[in-house]
Coordinates of C-alpha atoms in Angstrom, one line a residue:
X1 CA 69.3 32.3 -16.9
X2 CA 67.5 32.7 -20.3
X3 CA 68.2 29.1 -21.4
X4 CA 67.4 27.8 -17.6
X5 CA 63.6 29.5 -18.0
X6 CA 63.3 28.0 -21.6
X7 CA 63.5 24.1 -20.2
X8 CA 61.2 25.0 -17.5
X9 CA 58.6 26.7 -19.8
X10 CA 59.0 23.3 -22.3
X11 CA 58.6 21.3 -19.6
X12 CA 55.5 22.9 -17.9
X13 CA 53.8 23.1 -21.5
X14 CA 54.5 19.6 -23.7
X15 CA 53.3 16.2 -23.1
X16 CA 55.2 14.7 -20.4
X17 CA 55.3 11.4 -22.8
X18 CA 59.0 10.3 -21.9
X19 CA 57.4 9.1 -18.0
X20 CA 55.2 7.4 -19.4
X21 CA 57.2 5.6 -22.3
X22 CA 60.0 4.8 -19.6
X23 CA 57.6 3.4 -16.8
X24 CA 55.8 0.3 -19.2
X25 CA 59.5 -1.4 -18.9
X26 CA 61.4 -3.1 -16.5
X27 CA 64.3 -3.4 -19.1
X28 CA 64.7 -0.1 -21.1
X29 CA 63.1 0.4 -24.0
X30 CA 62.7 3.7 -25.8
X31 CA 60.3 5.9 -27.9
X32 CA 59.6 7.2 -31.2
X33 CA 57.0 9.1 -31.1
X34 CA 54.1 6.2 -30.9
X35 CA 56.4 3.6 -31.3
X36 CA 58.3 2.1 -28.2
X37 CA 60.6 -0.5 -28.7
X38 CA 63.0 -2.3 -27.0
X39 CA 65.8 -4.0 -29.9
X40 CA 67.7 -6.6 -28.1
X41 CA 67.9 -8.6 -24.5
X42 CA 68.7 -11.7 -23.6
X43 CA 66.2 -15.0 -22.8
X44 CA 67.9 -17.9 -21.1
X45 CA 68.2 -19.5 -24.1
X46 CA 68.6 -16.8 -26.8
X47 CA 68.2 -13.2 -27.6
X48 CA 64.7 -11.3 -27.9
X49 CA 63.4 -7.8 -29.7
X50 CA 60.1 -6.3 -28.5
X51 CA 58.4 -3.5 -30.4
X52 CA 54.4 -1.7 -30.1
X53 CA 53.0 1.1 -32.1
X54 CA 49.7 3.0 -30.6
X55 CA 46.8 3.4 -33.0
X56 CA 43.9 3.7 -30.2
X57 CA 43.6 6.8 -28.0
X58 CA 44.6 4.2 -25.6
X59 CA 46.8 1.6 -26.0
X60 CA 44.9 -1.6 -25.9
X61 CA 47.7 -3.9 -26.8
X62 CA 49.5 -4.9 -23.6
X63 CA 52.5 -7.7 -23.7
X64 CA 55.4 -9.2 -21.3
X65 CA 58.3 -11.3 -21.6
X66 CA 59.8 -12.7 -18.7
X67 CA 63.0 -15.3 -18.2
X68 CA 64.6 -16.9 -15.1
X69 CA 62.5 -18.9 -12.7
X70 CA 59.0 -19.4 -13.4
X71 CA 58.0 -19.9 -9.6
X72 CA 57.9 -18.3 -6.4
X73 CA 60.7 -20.3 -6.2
X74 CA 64.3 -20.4 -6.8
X75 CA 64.6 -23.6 -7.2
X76 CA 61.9 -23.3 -10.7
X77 CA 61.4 -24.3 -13.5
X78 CA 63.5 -21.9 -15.3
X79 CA 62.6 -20.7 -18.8
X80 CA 60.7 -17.4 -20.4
X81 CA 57.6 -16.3 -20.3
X82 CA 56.0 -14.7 -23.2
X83 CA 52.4 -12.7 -23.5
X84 CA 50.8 -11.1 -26.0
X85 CA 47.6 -9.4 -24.6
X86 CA 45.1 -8.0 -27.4
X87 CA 42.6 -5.9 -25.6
X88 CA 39.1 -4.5 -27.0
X89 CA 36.6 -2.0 -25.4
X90 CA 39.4 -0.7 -24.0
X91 CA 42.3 -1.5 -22.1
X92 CA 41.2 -2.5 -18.7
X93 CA 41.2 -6.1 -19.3
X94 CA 44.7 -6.5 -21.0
X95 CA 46.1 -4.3 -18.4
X96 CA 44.4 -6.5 -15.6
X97 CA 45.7 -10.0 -17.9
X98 CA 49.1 -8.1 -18.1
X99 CA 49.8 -7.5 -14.1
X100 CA 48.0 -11.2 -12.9
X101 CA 48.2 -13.8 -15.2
X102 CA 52.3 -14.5 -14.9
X103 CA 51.9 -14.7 -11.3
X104 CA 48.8 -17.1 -11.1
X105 CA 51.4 -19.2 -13.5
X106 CA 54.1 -18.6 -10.9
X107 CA 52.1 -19.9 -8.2
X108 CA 52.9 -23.5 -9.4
X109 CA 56.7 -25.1 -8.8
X110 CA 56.1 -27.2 -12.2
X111 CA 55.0 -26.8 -16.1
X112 CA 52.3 -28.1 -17.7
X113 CA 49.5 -27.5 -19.8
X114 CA 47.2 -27.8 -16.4
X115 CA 49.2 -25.4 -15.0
X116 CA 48.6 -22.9 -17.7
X117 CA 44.8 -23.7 -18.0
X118 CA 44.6 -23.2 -14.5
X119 CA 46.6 -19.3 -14.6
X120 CA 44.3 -18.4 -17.5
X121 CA 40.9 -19.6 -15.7
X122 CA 42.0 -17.6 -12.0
X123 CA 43.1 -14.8 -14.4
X124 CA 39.2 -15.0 -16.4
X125 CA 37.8 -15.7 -12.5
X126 CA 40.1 -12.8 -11.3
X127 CA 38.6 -10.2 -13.5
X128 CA 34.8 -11.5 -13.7
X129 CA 35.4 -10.4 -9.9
X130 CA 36.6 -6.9 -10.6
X131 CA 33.5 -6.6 -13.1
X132 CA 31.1 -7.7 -10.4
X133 CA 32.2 -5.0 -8.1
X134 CA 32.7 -2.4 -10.2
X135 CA 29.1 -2.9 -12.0
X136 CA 27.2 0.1 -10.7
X137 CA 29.9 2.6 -10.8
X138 CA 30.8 1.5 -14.1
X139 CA 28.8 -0.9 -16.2
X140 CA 30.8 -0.5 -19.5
X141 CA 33.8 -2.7 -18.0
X142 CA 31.7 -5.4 -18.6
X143 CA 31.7 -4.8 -22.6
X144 CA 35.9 -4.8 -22.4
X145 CA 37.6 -7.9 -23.2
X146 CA 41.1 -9.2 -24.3
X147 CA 42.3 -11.6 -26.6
X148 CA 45.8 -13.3 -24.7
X149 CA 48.4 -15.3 -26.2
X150 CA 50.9 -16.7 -24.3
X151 CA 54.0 -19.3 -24.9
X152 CA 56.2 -20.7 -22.4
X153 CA 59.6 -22.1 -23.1
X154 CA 60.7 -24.9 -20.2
X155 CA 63.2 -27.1 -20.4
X156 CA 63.5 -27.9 -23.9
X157 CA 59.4 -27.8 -24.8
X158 CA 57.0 -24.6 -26.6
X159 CA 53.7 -24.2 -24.5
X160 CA 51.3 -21.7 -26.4
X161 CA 47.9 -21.1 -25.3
X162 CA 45.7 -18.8 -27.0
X163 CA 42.1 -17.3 -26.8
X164 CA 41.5 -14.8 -29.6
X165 CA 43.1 -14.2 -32.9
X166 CA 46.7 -13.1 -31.9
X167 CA 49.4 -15.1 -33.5
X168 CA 52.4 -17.4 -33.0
X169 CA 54.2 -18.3 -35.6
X170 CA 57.9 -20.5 -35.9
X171 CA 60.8 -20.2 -38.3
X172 CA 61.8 -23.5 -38.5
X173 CA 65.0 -24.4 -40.9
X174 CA 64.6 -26.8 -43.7
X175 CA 68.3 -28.7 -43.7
X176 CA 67.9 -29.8 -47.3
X177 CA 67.3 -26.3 -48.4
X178 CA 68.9 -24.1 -46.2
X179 CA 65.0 -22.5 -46.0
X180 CA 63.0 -21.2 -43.1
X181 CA 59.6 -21.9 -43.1
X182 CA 56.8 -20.4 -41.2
X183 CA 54.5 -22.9 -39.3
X184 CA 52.2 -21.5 -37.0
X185 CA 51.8 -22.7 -33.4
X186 CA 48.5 -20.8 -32.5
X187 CA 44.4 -21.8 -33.0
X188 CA 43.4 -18.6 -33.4
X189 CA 39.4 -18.2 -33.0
X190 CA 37.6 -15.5 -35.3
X191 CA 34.2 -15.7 -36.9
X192 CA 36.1 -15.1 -40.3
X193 CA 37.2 -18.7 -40.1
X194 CA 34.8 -21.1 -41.7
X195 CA 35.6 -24.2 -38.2
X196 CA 34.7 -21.6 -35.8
X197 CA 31.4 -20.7 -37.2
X198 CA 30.5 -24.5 -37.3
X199 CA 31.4 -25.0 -33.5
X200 CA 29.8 -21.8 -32.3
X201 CA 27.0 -22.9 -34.7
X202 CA 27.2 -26.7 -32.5
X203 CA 27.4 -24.9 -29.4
X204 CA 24.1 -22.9 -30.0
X205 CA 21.8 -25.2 -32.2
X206 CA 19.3 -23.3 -31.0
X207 CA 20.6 -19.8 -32.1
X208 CA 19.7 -19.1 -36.0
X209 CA 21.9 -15.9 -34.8
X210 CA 25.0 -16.9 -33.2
X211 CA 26.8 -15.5 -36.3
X212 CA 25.9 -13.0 -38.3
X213 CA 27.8 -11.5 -41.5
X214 CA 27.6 -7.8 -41.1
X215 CA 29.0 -5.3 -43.2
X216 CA 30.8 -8.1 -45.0
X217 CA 32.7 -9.2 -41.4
X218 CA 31.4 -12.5 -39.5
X219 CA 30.5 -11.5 -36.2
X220 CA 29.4 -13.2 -32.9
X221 CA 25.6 -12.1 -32.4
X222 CA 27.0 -9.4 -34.7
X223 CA 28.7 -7.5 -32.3
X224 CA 32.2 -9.5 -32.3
X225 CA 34.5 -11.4 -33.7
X226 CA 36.4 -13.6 -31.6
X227 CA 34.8 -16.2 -30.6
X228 CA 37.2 -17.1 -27.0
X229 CA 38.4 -14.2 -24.8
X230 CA 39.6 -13.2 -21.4
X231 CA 36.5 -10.7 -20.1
X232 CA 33.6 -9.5 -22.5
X233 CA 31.7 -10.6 -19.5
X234 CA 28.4 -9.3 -21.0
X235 CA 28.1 -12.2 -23.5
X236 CA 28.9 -15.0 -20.7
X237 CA 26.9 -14.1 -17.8
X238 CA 23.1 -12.9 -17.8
X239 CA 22.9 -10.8 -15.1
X240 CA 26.2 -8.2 -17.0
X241 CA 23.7 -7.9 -20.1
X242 CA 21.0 -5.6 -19.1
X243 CA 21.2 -1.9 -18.4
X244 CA 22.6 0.4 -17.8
X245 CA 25.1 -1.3 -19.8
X246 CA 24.9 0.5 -23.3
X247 CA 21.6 -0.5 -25.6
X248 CA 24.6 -1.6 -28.3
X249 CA 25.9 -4.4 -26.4
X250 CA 23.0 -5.8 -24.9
X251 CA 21.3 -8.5 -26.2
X252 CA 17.0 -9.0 -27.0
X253 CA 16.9 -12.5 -25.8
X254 CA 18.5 -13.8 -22.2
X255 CA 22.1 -15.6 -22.2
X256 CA 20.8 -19.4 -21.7
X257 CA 24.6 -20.3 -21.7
X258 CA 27.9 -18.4 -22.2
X259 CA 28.1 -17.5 -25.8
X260 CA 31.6 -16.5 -26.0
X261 CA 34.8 -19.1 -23.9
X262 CA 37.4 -18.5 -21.6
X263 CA 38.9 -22.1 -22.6
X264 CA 42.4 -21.5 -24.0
X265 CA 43.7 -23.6 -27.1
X266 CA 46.9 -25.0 -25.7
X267 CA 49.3 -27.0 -27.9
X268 CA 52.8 -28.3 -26.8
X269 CA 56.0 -28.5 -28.9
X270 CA 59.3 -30.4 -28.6
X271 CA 61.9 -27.7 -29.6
X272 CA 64.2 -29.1 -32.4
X273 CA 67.7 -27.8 -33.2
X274 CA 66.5 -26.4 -36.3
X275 CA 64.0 -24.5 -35.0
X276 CA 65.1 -20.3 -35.2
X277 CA 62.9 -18.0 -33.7
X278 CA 59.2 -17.4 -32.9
X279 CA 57.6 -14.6 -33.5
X280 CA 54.7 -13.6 -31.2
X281 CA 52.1 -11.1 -32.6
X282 CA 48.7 -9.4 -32.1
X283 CA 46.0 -9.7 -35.1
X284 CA 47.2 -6.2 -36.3
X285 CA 50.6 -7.4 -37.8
X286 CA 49.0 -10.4 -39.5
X287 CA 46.7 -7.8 -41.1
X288 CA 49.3 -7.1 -43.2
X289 CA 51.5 -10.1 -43.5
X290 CA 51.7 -13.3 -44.4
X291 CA 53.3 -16.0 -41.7
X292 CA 56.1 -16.4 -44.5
X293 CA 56.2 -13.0 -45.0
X294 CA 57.1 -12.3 -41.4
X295 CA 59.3 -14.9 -40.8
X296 CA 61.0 -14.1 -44.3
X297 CA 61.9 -10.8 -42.9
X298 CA 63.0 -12.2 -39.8
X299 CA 65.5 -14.2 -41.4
X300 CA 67.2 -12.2 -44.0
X301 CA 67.7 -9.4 -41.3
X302 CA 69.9 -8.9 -38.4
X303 CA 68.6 -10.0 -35.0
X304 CA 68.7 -6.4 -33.6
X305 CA 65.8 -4.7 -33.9
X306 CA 63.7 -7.1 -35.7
X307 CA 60.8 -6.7 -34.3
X308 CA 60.7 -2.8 -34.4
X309 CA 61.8 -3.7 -38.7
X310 CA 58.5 -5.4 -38.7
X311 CA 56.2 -3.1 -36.9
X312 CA 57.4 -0.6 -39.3
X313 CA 57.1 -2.7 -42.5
X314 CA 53.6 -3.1 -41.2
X315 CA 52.8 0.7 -41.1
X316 CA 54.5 0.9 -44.6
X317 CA 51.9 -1.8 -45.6
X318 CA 48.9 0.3 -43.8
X319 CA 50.4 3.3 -45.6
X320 CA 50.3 2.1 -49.3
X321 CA 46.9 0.6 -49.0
X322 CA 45.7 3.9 -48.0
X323 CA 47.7 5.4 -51.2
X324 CA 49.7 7.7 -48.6
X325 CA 53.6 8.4 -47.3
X326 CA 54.9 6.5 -44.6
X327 CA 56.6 9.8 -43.4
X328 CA 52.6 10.8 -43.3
X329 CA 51.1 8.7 -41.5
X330 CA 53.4 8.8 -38.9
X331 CA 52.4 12.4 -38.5
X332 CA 48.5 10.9 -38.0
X333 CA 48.2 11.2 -33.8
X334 CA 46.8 8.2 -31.8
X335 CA 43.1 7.8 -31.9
X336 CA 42.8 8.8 -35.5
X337 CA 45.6 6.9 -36.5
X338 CA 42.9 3.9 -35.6
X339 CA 41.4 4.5 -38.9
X340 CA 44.6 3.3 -40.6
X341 CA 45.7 0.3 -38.7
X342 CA 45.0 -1.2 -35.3
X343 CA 47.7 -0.9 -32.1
X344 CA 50.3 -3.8 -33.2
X345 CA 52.5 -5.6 -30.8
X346 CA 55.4 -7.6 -32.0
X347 CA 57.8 -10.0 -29.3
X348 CA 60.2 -11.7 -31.6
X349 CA 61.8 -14.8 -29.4
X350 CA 65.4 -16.3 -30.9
X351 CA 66.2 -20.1 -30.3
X352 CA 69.5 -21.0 -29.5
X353 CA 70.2 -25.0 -29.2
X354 CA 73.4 -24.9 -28.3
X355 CA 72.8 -22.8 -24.7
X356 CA 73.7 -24.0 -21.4
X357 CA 70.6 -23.0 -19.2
X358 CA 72.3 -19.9 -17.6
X359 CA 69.7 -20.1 -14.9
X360 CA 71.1 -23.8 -13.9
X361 CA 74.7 -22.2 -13.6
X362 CA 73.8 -19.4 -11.6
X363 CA 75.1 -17.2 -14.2
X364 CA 71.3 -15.6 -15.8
X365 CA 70.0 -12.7 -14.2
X366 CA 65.5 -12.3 -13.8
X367 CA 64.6 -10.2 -16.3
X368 CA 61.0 -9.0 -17.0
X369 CA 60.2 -6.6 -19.9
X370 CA 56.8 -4.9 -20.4
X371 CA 55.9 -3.3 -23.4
X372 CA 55.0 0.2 -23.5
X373 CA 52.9 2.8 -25.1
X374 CA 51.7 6.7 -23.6
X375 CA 48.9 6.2 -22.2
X376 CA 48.2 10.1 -22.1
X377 CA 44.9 11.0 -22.3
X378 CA 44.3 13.3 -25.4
X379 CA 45.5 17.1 -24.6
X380 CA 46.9 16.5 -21.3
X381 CA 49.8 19.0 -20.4
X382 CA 51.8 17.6 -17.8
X383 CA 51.5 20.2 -14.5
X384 CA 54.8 22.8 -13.8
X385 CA 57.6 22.0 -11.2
X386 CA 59.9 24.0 -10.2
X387 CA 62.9 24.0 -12.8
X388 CA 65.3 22.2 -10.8
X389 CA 62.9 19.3 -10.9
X390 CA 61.8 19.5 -14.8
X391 CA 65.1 18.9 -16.1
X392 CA 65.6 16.0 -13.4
X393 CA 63.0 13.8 -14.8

């Protein structure tokens, strides 16, 4: 009886955190403490390894891989679906990108770059909505925003589409050499990089403003960095910039025209037999790597697990420049742990050339994986049950 009462107790008074780690995944992953991860599955043409670690009090990072038809349809396209959701603010627009932006794609029965400008514009449309009615109640959702990187693998080509400064980079073998070499697929769109001050500059001859170095960081009107994201609806529409939106965010002089864009960089690759893997990621990997140092790992380490390898080389990386222990700053809870590295989201994609599509043979399951993180809000206990049901969960 004495061990029974003990597993109740535990479970009335710890974080419930296992619901919540198990419930962000269609697939399985698991968790270590902030880290969920899920180490292999299978694409239709390849293997994949999915990892996040939580640094925010909320996870802000959202992503999704998906494989099998890419329709409402049976009859297709087949391929897999890959998104990489960087949120800001908070998480309500990377969460909203995460849940509607695969099925505005899905809504088509073909591929294309259209087809993808068109999902990201309904998703951008879809969620200027959601601000508009949700203004009075709650003004702040119109400072949120998301960067979202997506890529798209369909019969044979690499769509990637990107607003923001997440990352896609490809391992691509060198046949003289035996090398892999990083080439990256993604236009990313910061204020740090010298061609995206000149366009915002272009866009807004009129705005001695548009960028401003603060604190040593190039910022948009000084308040961002990105200059292209999904939401921050308070620089793109007037009427969102005005109380009782916070004094922070809002601007002196009225929007004239939208001063950050929705319009996605899209780029379309032929895949080659010697390309390897790509690896997806949010800005808070490539904080600490290279794109040859990440696809250098990649390659001289097994398949299994990669992408949770790099997370945590990452963290080791956020550890030393801090002149601390690894074993430390995992100890560091979410929210603080912000102060040592951002939320980092890693989808690792493997190429194989010599796949039948499974899909076409009947013999390839749907599979849809979404990444995970707790969620909890801090000091939340999760409410008793009776025993019966405590150790049931």
């Amino acid at each position: 009886m004495l061990p029974e009462l003990m597993n109740f107790l535990t479970a009335c008074f710890q974080p419930r955190l296992d619901r919540y780690a198990r419930s962000g995944s269609d697939a399985g992953g698991k968790q270590d403490g902030l880290l969920w991860y899920k180490d292999s599955g299978k694409h239709l043409n390849g293997e994949f390894s999915m990892a996040v670690v939580q640094a925010n009090n909320l996870l802000e990072d959202q992503s999704y891989l998906e494989s099998g038809s890419l329709s409402t349809s049976d009859s297709g396209p087949y391929g897999t679906f890959v998104g990489v959701y960087d949120g800001h603010g908070g998480p309500e627009t990377s969460r909203y990108i995460n849940e509607h932006l695969v099925r505005h794609l899905k809504k088509q029965q073909s591929m294309s770059v259209d087809v993808i400008r068109k999902a990201i514009q309904a998703t951008e449309d879809g969620f200027m909505s959601l601000v508009a009615k949700q203004w009075s109640m709650k003004p702040q959702i119109a400072a949120v925003g998301s960067c979202c990187l997506i890529g798209v693998i369909c019969n044979g080509t690499l769509y990637i589409a990107n607003l923001g400064d997440s990352r896609a980079v490809l391992g691509r073998a060198v046949k003289a050499t035996g090398e892999v070499l990083a080439m990256q697929l993604s236009a990313e769109h910061n204020a740090a990089i010298e061609s995206v001050r000149h366009e915002l500059q272009s866009l807004h001859p009129d705005d001695s403003n548009i960028v401003v170095l603060k604190h040593n960081v190039w910022r948009v009107k000084g308040l961002i960095q990105i200059s292209r994201s999904i939401g921050d609806v308070y620089l793109k529409k007037a009427e969102f910039n005005r109380e009782p939106l916070y004094a922070k965010f809002r601007l002196r002089e009225p929007i004239k025209r939208p001063i950050l864009s929705s319009e996605p960089a899209i780029s379309v690759h032929q895949l080659q037999p010697h390309d390897q893997f790509i690896i997806f990621a949010s800005d808070g990997l490539w904080e600490h790597f290279t794109n040859q140092d990440a696809v250098d790992i990649v390659q001289n380490h097994p398949h299994n697990g990669i992408a949770k390898r790099l997370v945590k080389m990452a963290l080791q990386e956020a550890a030393k420049k801090r002149e601390m222990r690894y074993s430390d700053l995992k100890k560091i809870d979410r929210g603080v742990r912000r102060h040592f590295h951002d939320d980092i989201t890693v989808i690792v994609v493997f190429l194989d050339s010599n796949l039948v599509s499974r899909a076409s043979s009947g013999k390839f399951t749907n599979i849809s994986v979404r990444g995970a993180g707790i969620n909890l809000p801090p000091n939340i206990l999760a409410p008793c049950t009776t025993p019966t049901e405590a150790g049931s969960t």
